[in-house]
Short mmCIF file of C-alpha atoms in Angstrom, two decimals:
data_model
loop_
_atom_site.label_atom_id
_atom_site.label_comp_id
_atom_site.label_asym_id
_atom_site.label_seq_id
_atom_site.Cartn_x
_atom_site.Cartn_y
_atom_site.Cartn_z
CA ILE A 456 8.62 -6.86 -8.14
CA LEU A 457 9.00 -9.10 -5.12
CA VAL A 458 9.38 -6.33 -2.49
CA THR A 459 5.97 -4.49 -4.02
CA ALA A 460 4.50 -7.70 -3.82
CA ILE A 461 4.86 -8.04 -0.28
CA LEU A 462 4.67 -4.79 0.84
CA GLY A 463 1.14 -5.09 -0.56
CA LEU A 464 0.10 -7.93 1.27
CA MET A 465 1.82 -5.90 4.23
CA LEU A 466 -0.15 -3.06 3.62
CA LEU A 467 -3.71 -5.07 3.88
CA PHE A 468 -2.68 -6.64 6.71
CA ILE A 469 -1.26 -3.20 8.36
CA ALA A 470 -3.19 -0.24 6.89
CA THR A 471 -7.13 -1.75 6.56
CA PRO A 472 -7.92 0.89 9.21
CA PHE A 473 -6.94 3.93 7.02
CA ALA A 474 -9.01 1.89 3.73
CA GLN A 475 -12.01 4.28 4.53
CA ALA A 476 -10.43 7.57 4.62
CA GLN A 477 -8.49 6.74 1.54
CA GLU A 478 -11.68 6.17 -0.28
CA ALA A 479 -13.62 9.54 0.81
CA GLU A 480 -10.13 11.00 -0.80
CA ILE A 481 -10.42 8.71 -3.93
CA ASP A 482 -13.92 9.72 -4.74
CA PRO A 483 -13.22 13.05 -6.56
CA LEU A 484 -10.68 11.38 -8.82
CA MET A 485 -12.85 8.70 -9.73
CA ASN A 486 -15.30 11.30 -10.88
CA GLN A 487 -12.39 12.54 -13.42
CA LEU A 488 -12.40 8.79 -15.19
CA SER A 489 -14.65 7.14 -17.56
CA GLN A 490 -16.81 4.34 -16.81
CA GLU A 491 -14.47 2.21 -18.40
CA GLN A 492 -11.58 3.31 -16.71
CA GLN A 493 -13.21 3.15 -13.26
CA GLU A 494 -13.85 -0.43 -14.47
CA MET A 495 -10.58 -1.11 -15.13
CA LEU A 496 -9.51 -0.01 -11.61
CA GLN A 497 -12.32 -1.98 -9.94
CA THR A 498 -10.45 -5.06 -12.10
CA GLN A 499 -7.37 -3.86 -10.77
CA ARG A 500 -8.67 -3.99 -7.04
CA GLN A 501 -10.02 -7.42 -7.34
CA LEU A 502 -7.00 -8.73 -8.76
CA MET A 503 -4.82 -7.35 -6.18
CA LEU A 504 -7.20 -8.69 -3.29
CA ARG A 505 -7.48 -12.00 -5.17
CA ASN A 506 -3.66 -12.12 -5.22
CA ARG A 507 -3.32 -10.97 -1.70
CA GLN A 508 -5.50 -13.72 -0.54
CA GLN A 509 -3.63 -16.38 -2.47
CA LEU A 510 -0.62 -15.41 -1.04
CA ARG A 511 -1.63 -15.31 2.70
CA ALA A 512 -3.24 -18.81 2.32
CA SER A 513 -0.02 -20.30 1.15
CA LEU A 514 1.75 -18.57 4.32
CA THR A 515 3.05 -21.19 7.07
CA ALA A 516 2.24 -20.36 10.50
CA GLU A 517 5.81 -19.42 10.83
CA GLN A 518 5.12 -16.53 8.26
CA MET A 519 2.17 -15.73 10.09
CA ALA A 520 3.91 -15.22 12.78
CA ILE A 521 6.59 -12.86 11.05
CA LEU A 522 3.70 -10.57 9.94
CA GLN A 523 2.03 -10.37 13.25
CA ASP A 524 5.45 -9.57 14.53
CA ARG A 525 5.06 -6.18 16.33
CA THR A 526 8.44 -5.38 17.36
CA GLN A 527 10.18 -5.29 13.75
CA SER A 528 9.61 -2.45 11.81
CA HIS A 529 7.65 -2.86 8.44
CA GLU A 530 10.94 -3.24 6.56
CA GLN A 531 12.67 -5.94 8.94
CA ILE A 532 8.93 -7.71 8.82
CA ARG A 533 9.28 -7.35 5.08
CA ASN A 534 12.99 -8.79 4.39
CA ARG A 535 11.93 -11.49 6.95
CA LEU A 536 8.78 -12.76 5.34
CA ARG A 537 10.54 -12.25 1.59
CA GLU A 538 13.28 -14.43 3.02
CA SER A 539 10.86 -16.95 4.49
CA PHE A 540 9.52 -17.90 0.69
CA SER A 541 9.47 -21.12 -0.53
CA GLU A 542 10.18 -21.13 -4.11
CA GLN A 543 6.66 -21.95 -5.12
CA GLN A 544 5.67 -18.82 -3.47
CA ARG A 545 8.24 -16.26 -5.01
CA GLN A 546 6.84 -17.80 -8.07
CA MET A 547 3.44 -16.98 -7.26
CA VAL A 548 4.30 -13.63 -6.63
CA GLN A 549 6.31 -13.04 -9.60
CA ASN A 550 3.49 -14.59 -11.79
CA GLN A 551 0.78 -12.22 -9.99
CA GLU A 552 3.11 -8.91 -10.62
CA GLY A 553 3.34 -9.67 -13.89
CA GLN A 554 -0.84 -9.88 -14.49
CA LEU A 555 -1.09 -6.31 -12.17
CA ARG A 556 1.70 -4.71 -14.30
CA GLN A 557 -0.23 -5.79 -17.52
CA VAL A 558 -3.68 -4.41 -16.38
CA ARG A 559 -1.86 -1.10 -14.88
CA GLU A 560 -0.48 -0.77 -18.42
CA GLN A 561 -3.77 -0.88 -19.88
CA PHE A 562 -5.20 1.72 -17.40
CA ARG A 563 -2.56 4.04 -18.14
CA ARG A 564 -2.76 4.02 -21.65
CA THR A 565 -6.38 5.06 -21.21
CA LEU A 566 -5.71 8.23 -18.94
CA THR A 567 -5.45 11.85 -20.87
CA GLN A 568 -2.65 14.41 -20.08
CA GLU A 569 -5.51 16.29 -17.75
CA GLN A 570 -5.90 12.71 -15.79
CA ARG A 571 -2.16 12.13 -15.55
CA GLN A 572 -1.43 15.25 -14.30
CA MET A 573 -4.16 14.56 -11.33
CA LEU A 574 -3.18 11.37 -10.81
CA ARG A 575 0.54 12.38 -10.08
CA ASP A 576 -0.60 15.40 -8.19
CA ARG A 577 -2.39 13.35 -5.79
CA VAL A 578 0.43 10.83 -5.47
CA ARG A 579 2.81 13.52 -4.68
CA GLN A 580 0.02 14.92 -1.97
CA THR A 581 -0.26 11.59 -0.40
CA ARG A 582 3.34 10.66 -0.15
CA GLU A 583 3.89 14.18 0.95
CA ASN A 584 0.84 13.83 3.67
CA ARG A 585 1.97 10.47 4.99
CA ASP A 586 5.88 11.21 4.99
CA GLN A 587 4.86 14.44 7.11
CA GLY A 588 3.25 12.67 10.12
CA GLU A 589 5.64 9.69 10.48
CA MET A 590 9.55 9.83 11.84
CA GLY A 591 10.44 7.04 10.25
CA ASN A 592 9.01 4.46 12.77
CA ARG A 593 6.08 2.39 13.10
CA TYR A 594 4.35 4.42 15.65
CA GLY A 595 4.46 7.80 14.25
CA PHE A 596 5.82 10.64 15.93
CA GLY A 597 6.68 9.92 19.44
CA GLY A 598 7.75 6.29 19.11
CA ASN A 599 4.55 4.93 20.34
CA GLY A 600 1.87 6.52 18.29
CA GLU A 601 1.95 10.20 20.34
CA LEU A 602 1.20 12.74 18.46
CA PRO A 603 2.69 16.40 18.94
CA GLY A 604 0.79 18.48 22.12
CA ARG A 605 -1.12 15.30 23.29
CA GLY A 606 0.78 14.10 26.04
CA GLY A 607 4.48 13.01 25.71
CA ASN A 608 6.95 15.34 26.82
CA GLY A 609 4.97 18.82 26.38
CA ASN A 610 6.58 20.31 23.50
CA GLY A 611 4.10 19.51 21.08
CA ARG A 612 3.20 22.07 18.32
CA ASN A 613 0.38 22.82 19.95
CA GLY A 614 1.04 22.66 23.71
CA ASN A 615 2.67 25.36 25.51
CA GLY A 616 6.42 24.06 26.06
CA GLY A 617 5.66 22.36 29.30
CA ASN A 618 4.65 25.16 30.93
#
């Protein structure tokens, strides 16, 4: 539970540039949902954002420095941040996760089989796309944001092998 909350907080800080692209991909999914389901998702999103804001407001200067440390992986940052939480912060995250779990469960109960399958497919596709472009480090293919065929060692997919 705590890991999920921390990951969510980190994603807000780190993945903000990707939000617009993701919103464009979500639009077709939203068209398949009822007005009530769309409102439930909006409520869930607002709850997540409010929770992140509350947690962020509770962070100390030292904890903010941990979040901004670009020399460590996401996992290392998450672990260091989690270890630095006060008991009050741990309780806050636990309470927030409980609220979010309830909202998500209410949403899940409204889904038809077709909608469930559509969402499963979308999650699978998103995971495949994410895993395809990253080599397990925070900088992507070449370790510093390098893409195949664009600079680097010349051995990219679209290059000529450096010749």
